[in-house]
Amino acid sequence: MKGKYNPISLAAFLSLILYGVPAGAMHISEGILPAKWAGLWIILSVPFLFMGVRELKIRSAGSPHYKALVGLVGAAVFIISCMPIPVPIAGSCSHPCGTGIAAIIIGPWVTVVISSVALLLQALFLAHGGLSTLGADIFSMGVAGAFVGYGVFKLAKRMGVPAVIAAFLAGISSDWGTYTVTSLELSTALGTSSEWLNMFSVILISFMPTQIPLGIFEGFLAAGAYKFIHSRRPELLKPFNDKAIVGGAQ
Amino acid sequence: MIMIKKVHLMAMVLVVAVSCIAADRALGAQWAGVDETVIEKYAEEAGRSPRDPFINTDQGDLLLFVFLLAGSVGGFIGGYYFRILFHEKNNIAAANNP
């Protein structure tokens, strides 16, 4: 079946990227986190990376198209996560994460791996994020974004929500989940023990004018990607968790 | 069919133009990323200023070049695997099932 495209959506997408400038978003810049907090987030991220690499090896051995799918999704996450989008109502720019739809397609564990690669490249060459804050960025975008998005998708499907709508919800929730965790990372590291919760609220509210509309945009992105893949190669969306390390039904 | 394609093209150009104009006139903002307007703002208030990146490409037009390069490479990789997954498989299947 020949794929169809929506020219209005494509035009809107082009208009957004045309006005993009190199800018960051949930990436925490180099040196912002104190060493002990930077180290903590690295330690918390490592087990997910380990499991993700293991899952990648198992899936690649069991499915001929899986590596190509990971390559495609990895490239997409890299581009999406450094693609600044101006949000007119906020007057600032931010970027989607792409981890929600990635988790739906290749699984949340492998999404952590590709997010880590993307974040490392961005920290090294794009002045986007930092090496000392890599663990925190991996945990917020790779871990939180992937697992929140994936969890919402599975929950929505179990509740009988159509798959495309579930993908839409996954896109939104992965974006908002990422920035919620970013707010937590900043407030716990920068705030005092008595004021971190207040700081968390303030930072989270500061993200909202940009991330609420951008999260909705990411929801449409996720839904559109899901619908496209389902119409062209539905077998690529075949449950992968029949052989997953962590079980679960489709 | 040709008329429909022209309408689509005109609609695309119109949406792009309107969106760009709207972005230009909205709030007179500087379009800074939220890493500056939120993250670095609260970090500096807490006494944690950001350091220069390990490899500081944020110099002149160098960063634009690097972003362009990254986008090109990422786009090529994505397009390569897109073709494998969504084009070549279909052609093989069609050839096997005439």
mmCIF file of C-alpha atoms in Angstrom:
data_model
loop_
_atom_site.group_PDB
_atom_site.id
_atom_site.type_symbol
_atom_site.label_atom_id
_atom_site.label_comp_id
_atom_site.label_asym_id
_atom_site.label_seq_id
_atom_site.Cartn_x
_atom_site.Cartn_y
_atom_site.Cartn_z
ATOM 1 C CA MET A 1 0.000 0.000 0.000
ATOM 2 C CA LYS A 2 1.451 3.348 -1.043
ATOM 3 C CA GLY A 3 2.069 5.715 1.834
ATOM 4 C CA LYS A 4 0.189 8.963 1.947
ATOM 5 C CA TYR A 5 1.520 12.217 3.308
ATOM 6 C CA ASN A 6 -0.288 15.184 4.734
ATOM 7 C CA PRO A 7 1.099 18.298 3.000
ATOM 8 C CA ILE A 8 -0.271 20.610 5.664
ATOM 9 C CA SER A 9 1.559 18.704 8.377
ATOM 10 C CA LEU A 10 4.734 18.713 6.321
ATOM 11 C CA ALA A 11 4.454 22.452 5.737
ATOM 12 C CA ALA A 12 3.892 23.147 9.414
ATOM 13 C CA PHE A 13 6.860 20.977 10.275
ATOM 14 C CA LEU A 14 9.067 22.787 7.758
ATOM 15 C CA SER A 15 7.981 26.160 9.070
ATOM 16 C CA LEU A 16 9.054 25.171 12.542
ATOM 17 C CA ILE A 17 12.497 23.921 11.608
ATOM 18 C CA LEU A 18 13.181 26.855 9.283
ATOM 19 C CA TYR A 19 13.195 29.183 12.253
ATOM 20 C CA GLY A 20 15.187 26.918 14.479
ATOM 21 C CA VAL A 21 18.546 28.037 15.785
ATOM 22 C CA PRO A 22 21.087 25.926 17.615
ATOM 23 C CA ALA A 23 19.731 25.907 21.128
ATOM 24 C CA GLY A 24 19.300 23.473 23.956
ATOM 25 C CA ALA A 25 16.370 22.379 25.990
ATOM 26 C CA MET A 26 16.242 19.700 28.672
ATOM 27 C CA HIS A 27 19.942 19.155 28.210
ATOM 28 C CA ILE A 28 21.682 20.312 31.376
ATOM 29 C CA SER A 29 24.772 22.269 30.436
ATOM 30 C CA GLU A 30 28.291 21.364 31.439
ATOM 31 C CA GLY A 31 29.199 22.140 35.023
ATOM 32 C CA ILE A 32 25.733 22.917 36.364
ATOM 33 C CA LEU A 33 25.383 19.805 38.470
ATOM 34 C CA PRO A 34 27.685 19.341 41.446
ATOM 35 C CA ALA A 35 30.005 16.364 41.091
ATOM 36 C CA LYS A 36 28.196 14.079 43.539
ATOM 37 C CA TRP A 37 24.844 14.600 41.817
ATOM 38 C CA ALA A 38 26.376 14.197 38.381
ATOM 39 C CA GLY A 39 27.914 10.938 39.569
ATOM 40 C CA LEU A 40 24.657 9.751 41.097
ATOM 41 C CA TRP A 41 22.744 10.098 37.843
ATOM 42 C CA ILE A 42 25.489 8.271 35.963
ATOM 43 C CA ILE A 43 25.268 5.412 38.469
ATOM 44 C CA LEU A 44 21.479 5.294 38.114
ATOM 45 C CA SER A 45 21.701 5.264 34.315
ATOM 46 C CA VAL A 46 24.320 2.522 33.966
ATOM 47 C CA PRO A 47 22.016 -0.432 34.769
ATOM 48 C CA PHE A 48 19.541 0.738 32.137
ATOM 49 C CA LEU A 49 22.364 1.028 29.604
ATOM 50 C CA PHE A 50 23.565 -2.453 30.458
ATOM 51 C CA MET A 51 20.097 -3.919 30.061
ATOM 52 C CA GLY A 52 19.584 -1.976 26.850
ATOM 53 C CA VAL A 53 22.758 -3.301 25.237
ATOM 54 C CA ARG A 54 21.786 -6.810 26.284
ATOM 55 C CA GLU A 55 18.286 -6.381 24.864
ATOM 56 C CA LEU A 56 19.769 -5.025 21.631
ATOM 57 C CA LYS A 57 21.938 -8.117 21.199
ATOM 58 C CA ILE A 58 19.037 -10.486 21.879
ATOM 59 C CA ARG A 59 16.629 -8.685 19.560
ATOM 60 C CA SER A 60 19.177 -8.332 16.767
ATOM 61 C CA ALA A 61 19.874 -12.034 16.846
ATOM 62 C CA GLY A 62 16.203 -12.932 16.766
ATOM 63 C CA SER A 63 14.886 -10.486 14.173
ATOM 64 C CA PRO A 64 16.466 -9.702 10.773
ATOM 65 C CA HIS A 65 15.061 -6.194 10.486
ATOM 66 C CA TYR A 66 15.665 -5.089 14.049
ATOM 67 C CA LYS A 67 19.100 -3.562 13.485
ATOM 68 C CA ALA A 68 17.834 -1.490 10.568
ATOM 69 C CA LEU A 69 14.924 -0.357 12.722
ATOM 70 C CA VAL A 70 17.279 0.646 15.539
ATOM 71 C CA GLY A 71 19.424 2.538 13.026
ATOM 72 C CA LEU A 72 16.428 4.423 11.697
ATOM 73 C CA VAL A 73 14.987 5.202 15.124
ATOM 74 C CA GLY A 74 18.411 6.152 16.469
ATOM 75 C CA ALA A 75 18.955 8.660 13.684
ATOM 76 C CA ALA A 76 15.465 10.037 14.244
ATOM 77 C CA VAL A 77 15.984 10.471 17.993
ATOM 78 C CA PHE A 78 19.333 12.179 17.387
ATOM 79 C CA ILE A 79 17.836 14.662 14.944
ATOM 80 C CA ILE A 80 14.651 15.240 16.914
ATOM 81 C CA SER A 81 16.462 15.827 20.197
ATOM 82 C CA CYS A 82 18.674 18.545 18.758
ATOM 83 C CA MET A 83 15.976 20.153 16.652
ATOM 84 C CA PRO A 84 14.985 23.418 18.363
ATOM 85 C CA ILE A 85 11.409 24.410 17.719
ATOM 86 C CA PRO A 86 10.251 27.970 18.415
ATOM 87 C CA VAL A 87 7.107 28.124 20.493
ATOM 88 C CA PRO A 88 5.456 31.477 19.702
ATOM 89 C CA ILE A 89 3.233 31.592 22.770
ATOM 90 C CA ALA A 90 6.295 31.180 25.001
ATOM 91 C CA GLY A 91 8.794 33.150 22.946
ATOM 92 C CA SER A 92 11.421 30.489 23.472
ATOM 93 C CA CYS A 93 12.675 27.342 21.812
ATOM 94 C CA SER A 94 12.831 23.768 22.924
ATOM 95 C CA HIS A 95 13.076 20.376 21.338
ATOM 96 C CA PRO A 96 10.996 17.214 21.348
ATOM 97 C CA CYS A 97 12.665 14.070 22.577
ATOM 98 C CA GLY A 98 11.442 11.311 20.277
ATOM 99 C CA THR A 99 11.895 8.734 23.012
ATOM 100 C CA GLY A 100 8.208 7.977 23.338
ATOM 101 C CA ILE A 101 7.733 6.743 19.787
ATOM 102 C CA ALA A 102 11.177 5.139 19.892
ATOM 103 C CA ALA A 103 10.169 3.086 22.913
ATOM 104 C CA ILE A 104 7.010 1.938 21.128
ATOM 105 C CA ILE A 105 8.954 0.811 18.070
ATOM 106 C CA ILE A 106 12.168 -0.682 19.444
ATOM 107 C CA GLY A 107 11.418 -1.004 23.139
ATOM 108 C CA PRO A 108 12.294 1.205 26.105
ATOM 109 C CA TRP A 109 15.539 -0.552 27.007
ATOM 110 C CA VAL A 110 17.142 -0.084 23.591
ATOM 111 C CA THR A 111 15.757 3.457 23.502
ATOM 112 C CA VAL A 112 17.985 4.203 26.490
ATOM 113 C CA VAL A 113 20.986 3.067 24.444
ATOM 114 C CA ILE A 114 20.224 5.146 21.369
ATOM 115 C CA SER A 115 19.381 8.152 23.529
ATOM 116 C CA SER A 116 22.732 7.794 25.264
ATOM 117 C CA VAL A 117 24.575 7.740 21.949
ATOM 118 C CA ALA A 118 22.670 10.782 20.742
ATOM 119 C CA LEU A 119 23.288 12.690 23.965
ATOM 120 C CA LEU A 120 26.988 11.804 23.955
ATOM 121 C CA LEU A 121 27.431 13.073 20.402
ATOM 122 C CA GLN A 122 25.528 16.229 21.216
ATOM 123 C CA ALA A 123 27.619 16.855 24.333
ATOM 124 C CA LEU A 124 30.874 16.271 22.462
ATOM 125 C CA PHE A 125 30.286 18.157 19.230
ATOM 126 C CA LEU A 126 27.133 20.264 19.409
ATOM 127 C CA ALA A 127 27.700 22.181 22.672
ATOM 128 C CA HIS A 128 24.410 20.662 23.704
ATOM 129 C CA GLY A 129 24.356 19.269 27.205
ATOM 130 C CA GLY A 130 27.593 18.228 28.859
ATOM 131 C CA LEU A 131 29.817 15.279 29.632
ATOM 132 C CA SER A 132 29.553 15.770 33.384
ATOM 133 C CA THR A 133 25.763 16.010 33.102
ATOM 134 C CA LEU A 134 25.463 13.124 30.641
ATOM 135 C CA GLY A 135 24.131 10.759 33.281
ATOM 136 C CA ALA A 136 21.387 13.177 34.255
ATOM 137 C CA ASP A 137 20.448 13.824 30.633
ATOM 138 C CA ILE A 138 20.390 10.087 29.873
ATOM 139 C CA PHE A 139 18.179 9.448 32.875
ATOM 140 C CA SER A 140 15.713 12.205 32.026
ATOM 141 C CA MET A 141 15.454 11.713 28.267
ATOM 142 C CA GLY A 142 16.497 8.114 27.786
ATOM 143 C CA VAL A 143 15.127 6.414 30.861
ATOM 144 C CA ALA A 144 12.220 8.570 31.979
ATOM 145 C CA GLY A 145 11.134 9.563 28.492
ATOM 146 C CA ALA A 146 11.252 6.006 27.173
ATOM 147 C CA PHE A 147 9.631 4.205 30.070
ATOM 148 C CA VAL A 148 6.956 6.805 30.732
ATOM 149 C CA GLY A 149 6.010 6.885 27.061
ATOM 150 C CA TYR A 150 6.062 3.121 26.747
ATOM 151 C CA GLY A 151 4.101 2.661 29.935
ATOM 152 C CA VAL A 152 1.416 5.098 28.852
ATOM 153 C CA PHE A 153 1.177 3.401 25.462
ATOM 154 C CA LYS A 154 0.715 -0.057 26.958
ATOM 155 C CA LEU A 155 -1.736 1.194 29.561
ATOM 156 C CA ALA A 156 -3.792 3.056 26.992
ATOM 157 C CA LYS A 157 -3.966 -0.004 24.733
ATOM 158 C CA ARG A 158 -5.042 -2.214 27.608
ATOM 159 C CA MET A 159 -7.809 0.280 28.280
ATOM 160 C CA GLY A 160 -9.011 -0.160 24.724
ATOM 161 C CA VAL A 161 -7.685 3.108 23.332
ATOM 162 C CA PRO A 162 -6.917 2.903 19.597
ATOM 163 C CA ALA A 163 -3.203 2.389 18.950
ATOM 164 C CA VAL A 164 -2.707 5.723 17.166
ATOM 165 C CA ILE A 165 -4.285 7.616 20.066
ATOM 166 C CA ALA A 166 -2.181 5.588 22.477
ATOM 167 C CA ALA A 167 0.914 6.622 20.509
ATOM 168 C CA PHE A 168 -0.220 10.241 20.716
ATOM 169 C CA LEU A 169 -0.534 9.955 24.489
ATOM 170 C CA ALA A 170 2.851 8.253 24.657
ATOM 171 C CA GLY A 171 4.478 11.108 22.762
ATOM 172 C CA ILE A 172 3.007 13.706 25.075
ATOM 173 C CA SER A 173 3.776 11.841 28.261
ATOM 174 C CA SER A 174 7.348 11.003 27.285
ATOM 175 C CA ASP A 175 8.054 14.672 26.624
ATOM 176 C CA TRP A 176 6.447 15.871 29.835
ATOM 177 C CA GLY A 177 8.007 13.037 31.803
ATOM 178 C CA THR A 178 11.453 14.017 30.549
ATOM 179 C CA TYR A 179 11.106 17.592 31.696
ATOM 180 C CA THR A 180 9.577 16.592 35.004
ATOM 181 C CA VAL A 181 12.634 14.487 35.736
ATOM 182 C CA THR A 182 14.898 17.315 34.545
ATOM 183 C CA SER A 183 13.163 19.594 37.037
ATOM 184 C CA LEU A 184 13.736 16.998 39.736
ATOM 185 C CA GLU A 185 17.412 16.650 38.841
ATOM 186 C CA LEU A 186 17.958 20.388 39.030
ATOM 187 C CA SER A 187 15.991 20.988 42.201
ATOM 188 C CA THR A 188 17.608 18.149 44.136
ATOM 189 C CA ALA A 189 21.089 19.248 43.074
ATOM 190 C CA LEU A 190 20.700 23.001 43.351
ATOM 191 C CA GLY A 191 18.134 23.402 46.119
ATOM 192 C CA THR A 192 18.578 22.994 49.829
ATOM 193 C CA SER A 193 17.093 20.017 51.628
ATOM 194 C CA SER A 194 14.221 22.145 52.873
ATOM 195 C CA GLU A 195 13.536 24.044 49.674
ATOM 196 C CA TRP A 196 14.127 21.537 46.904
ATOM 197 C CA LEU A 197 10.453 20.722 46.561
ATOM 198 C CA ASN A 198 9.540 24.368 46.155
ATOM 199 C CA MET A 199 12.353 24.757 43.628
ATOM 200 C CA PHE A 200 11.089 21.683 41.775
ATOM 201 C CA SER A 201 7.664 23.279 41.433
ATOM 202 C CA VAL A 202 9.111 26.582 40.259
ATOM 203 C CA ILE A 203 11.328 24.983 37.629
ATOM 204 C CA LEU A 204 8.549 22.697 36.406
ATOM 205 C CA ILE A 205 6.159 25.622 36.058
ATOM 206 C CA SER A 206 8.862 27.546 34.177
ATOM 207 C CA PHE A 207 9.074 24.732 31.629
ATOM 208 C CA MET A 208 5.334 24.604 31.065
ATOM 209 C CA PRO A 209 4.754 27.475 28.597
ATOM 210 C CA THR A 210 7.186 25.850 26.182
ATOM 211 C CA GLN A 211 6.742 22.187 26.926
ATOM 212 C CA ILE A 212 2.960 21.953 27.045
ATOM 213 C CA PRO A 213 2.536 22.894 23.370
ATOM 214 C CA LEU A 214 5.719 21.085 22.405
ATOM 215 C CA GLY A 215 4.583 17.942 24.160
ATOM 216 C CA ILE A 216 1.348 18.053 22.203
ATOM 217 C CA PHE A 217 3.378 18.479 19.029
ATOM 218 C CA GLU A 218 5.450 15.463 19.971
ATOM 219 C CA GLY A 219 2.235 13.555 20.524
ATOM 220 C CA PHE A 220 1.179 14.272 16.947
ATOM 221 C CA LEU A 221 4.656 13.331 15.779
ATOM 222 C CA ALA A 222 4.452 10.002 17.573
ATOM 223 C CA ALA A 223 0.948 9.290 16.316
ATOM 224 C CA GLY A 224 1.915 10.175 12.758
ATOM 225 C CA ALA A 225 4.990 7.971 12.858
ATOM 226 C CA TYR A 226 3.014 5.068 14.293
ATOM 227 C CA LYS A 227 0.291 5.417 11.703
ATOM 228 C CA PHE A 228 2.826 5.592 8.885
ATOM 229 C CA ILE A 229 4.683 2.482 9.994
ATOM 230 C CA HIS A 230 1.446 0.614 10.620
ATOM 231 C CA SER A 231 0.198 1.427 7.126
ATOM 232 C CA ARG A 232 3.438 0.447 5.375
ATOM 233 C CA ARG A 233 5.096 -2.254 7.462
ATOM 234 C CA PRO A 234 2.789 -3.315 10.286
ATOM 235 C CA GLU A 235 5.036 -6.283 11.039
ATOM 236 C CA LEU A 236 7.654 -3.835 12.326
ATOM 237 C CA LEU A 237 5.282 -3.020 15.146
ATOM 238 C CA LYS A 238 4.824 -6.663 15.985
ATOM 239 C CA PRO A 239 5.134 -7.234 19.683
ATOM 240 C CA PHE A 240 8.813 -7.400 20.462
ATOM 241 C CA ASN A 241 8.262 -8.155 24.063
ATOM 242 C CA ASP A 242 7.449 -11.774 23.393
ATOM 243 C CA LYS A 243 11.169 -12.287 23.810
ATOM 244 C CA ALA A 244 11.839 -9.282 26.015
ATOM 245 C CA ILE A 245 13.899 -9.505 29.133
ATOM 246 C CA VAL A 246 11.020 -7.992 31.037
ATOM 247 C CA GLY A 247 7.815 -9.753 30.100
ATOM 248 C CA GLY A 248 4.461 -8.256 29.298
ATOM 249 C CA ALA A 249 1.704 -8.914 26.845
ATOM 250 C CA GLN A 250 0.878 -6.832 23.809
ATOM 251 C CA MET B 1 -4.215 15.389 -10.580
ATOM 252 C CA ILE B 2 -1.720 18.096 -11.544
ATOM 253 C CA MET B 3 -4.067 20.760 -10.188
ATOM 254 C CA ILE B 4 -4.373 18.950 -6.895
ATOM 255 C CA LYS B 5 -0.575 18.840 -6.576
ATOM 256 C CA LYS B 6 -0.311 22.564 -7.267
ATOM 257 C CA VAL B 7 -2.906 23.300 -4.597
ATOM 258 C CA HIS B 8 -0.981 21.202 -2.121
ATOM 259 C CA LEU B 9 2.225 23.063 -2.948
ATOM 260 C CA MET B 10 0.558 26.448 -2.596
ATOM 261 C CA ALA B 11 -0.973 25.426 0.713
ATOM 262 C CA MET B 12 2.423 24.293 1.980
ATOM 263 C CA VAL B 13 4.061 27.578 1.020
ATOM 264 C CA LEU B 14 1.230 29.549 2.605
ATOM 265 C CA VAL B 15 1.414 27.655 5.898
ATOM 266 C CA VAL B 16 5.191 28.073 5.999
ATOM 267 C CA ALA B 17 4.940 31.799 5.326
ATOM 268 C CA VAL B 18 2.176 32.422 7.869
ATOM 269 C CA SER B 19 3.931 30.412 10.539
ATOM 270 C CA CYS B 20 7.186 32.292 10.024
ATOM 271 C CA ILE B 21 5.480 35.673 10.151
ATOM 272 C CA ALA B 22 3.566 34.697 13.263
ATOM 273 C CA ALA B 23 6.770 33.549 14.921
ATOM 274 C CA ASP B 24 8.476 36.826 14.038
ATOM 275 C CA ARG B 25 5.758 38.977 15.508
ATOM 276 C CA ALA B 26 4.961 36.944 18.586
ATOM 277 C CA LEU B 27 5.984 38.612 21.851
ATOM 278 C CA GLY B 28 9.190 40.108 20.473
ATOM 279 C CA ALA B 29 11.045 37.276 22.146
ATOM 280 C CA GLN B 30 14.699 36.391 21.674
ATOM 281 C CA TRP B 31 13.893 32.735 20.967
ATOM 282 C CA ALA B 32 16.373 31.509 23.527
ATOM 283 C CA GLY B 33 16.230 27.837 24.370
ATOM 284 C CA VAL B 34 14.779 26.725 27.689
ATOM 285 C CA ASP B 35 18.251 25.632 28.748
ATOM 286 C CA GLU B 36 19.068 29.347 28.950
ATOM 287 C CA THR B 37 15.701 30.701 30.068
ATOM 288 C CA VAL B 38 15.067 28.021 32.685
ATOM 289 C CA ILE B 39 17.963 25.691 33.439
ATOM 290 C CA GLU B 40 20.861 28.150 33.391
ATOM 291 C CA LYS B 41 18.734 30.865 35.002
ATOM 292 C CA TYR B 42 18.028 28.801 38.114
ATOM 293 C CA ALA B 43 21.507 27.306 38.108
ATOM 294 C CA GLU B 44 23.112 30.750 38.212
ATOM 295 C CA GLU B 45 20.742 31.830 40.974
ATOM 296 C CA ALA B 46 22.001 28.828 42.922
ATOM 297 C CA GLY B 47 25.599 29.764 42.219
ATOM 298 C CA ARG B 48 26.257 27.109 39.536
ATOM 299 C CA SER B 49 27.244 28.765 36.277
ATOM 300 C CA PRO B 50 27.677 26.564 33.214
ATOM 301 C CA ARG B 51 31.196 25.838 31.966
ATOM 302 C CA ASP B 52 32.323 25.808 28.369
ATOM 303 C CA PRO B 53 31.841 22.437 26.702
ATOM 304 C CA PHE B 54 34.782 20.064 26.499
ATOM 305 C CA ILE B 55 34.908 20.684 22.751
ATOM 306 C CA ASN B 56 33.567 24.208 22.364
ATOM 307 C CA THR B 57 32.043 24.438 18.927
ATOM 308 C CA ASP B 58 29.922 27.417 19.945
ATOM 309 C CA GLN B 59 32.199 29.881 18.187
ATOM 310 C CA GLY B 60 31.049 32.030 15.322
ATOM 311 C CA ASP B 61 29.432 29.997 12.579
ATOM 312 C CA LEU B 62 31.207 26.806 13.615
ATOM 313 C CA LEU B 63 28.201 25.587 15.563
ATOM 314 C CA LEU B 64 25.911 26.129 12.593
ATOM 315 C CA PHE B 65 28.278 24.066 10.492
ATOM 316 C CA VAL B 66 28.394 21.283 13.047
ATOM 317 C CA PHE B 67 24.605 21.214 13.344
ATOM 318 C CA LEU B 68 24.323 21.090 9.564
ATOM 319 C CA LEU B 69 26.825 18.270 9.428
ATOM 320 C CA ALA B 70 25.052 16.386 12.187
ATOM 321 C CA GLY B 71 21.708 16.839 10.488
ATOM 322 C CA SER B 72 23.107 15.701 7.162
ATOM 323 C CA VAL B 73 24.747 12.605 8.586
ATOM 324 C CA GLY B 74 21.722 11.779 10.708
ATOM 325 C CA GLY B 75 19.430 12.333 7.762
ATOM 326 C CA PHE B 76 21.546 10.133 5.533
ATOM 327 C CA ILE B 77 21.591 7.333 8.071
ATOM 328 C CA GLY B 78 17.877 7.657 8.648
ATOM 329 C CA GLY B 79 17.172 7.733 4.936
ATOM 330 C CA TYR B 80 19.384 4.720 4.314
ATOM 331 C CA TYR B 81 17.560 2.560 6.829
ATOM 332 C CA PHE B 82 14.203 4.001 5.795
ATOM 333 C CA ARG B 83 14.870 2.777 2.288
ATOM 334 C CA ILE B 84 15.864 -0.653 3.526
ATOM 335 C CA LEU B 85 12.799 -0.990 5.714
ATOM 336 C CA PHE B 86 10.100 0.628 3.633
ATOM 337 C CA HIS B 87 11.245 0.466 0.040
ATOM 338 C CA GLU B 88 13.544 -2.404 -0.729
ATOM 339 C CA LYS B 89 11.503 -4.949 1.215
ATOM 340 C CA ASN B 90 8.400 -3.964 -0.735
ATOM 341 C CA ASN B 91 10.233 -4.289 -4.042
ATOM 342 C CA ILE B 92 11.542 -7.716 -3.096
ATOM 343 C CA ALA B 93 8.085 -8.804 -2.034
ATOM 344 C CA ALA B 94 6.541 -7.470 -5.223
ATOM 345 C CA ALA B 95 9.155 -9.227 -7.354
ATOM 346 C CA ASN B 96 8.501 -12.514 -5.593
ATOM 347 C CA ASN B 97 4.736 -12.172 -5.942
ATOM 348 C CA PRO B 98 3.980 -10.783 -9.411
#
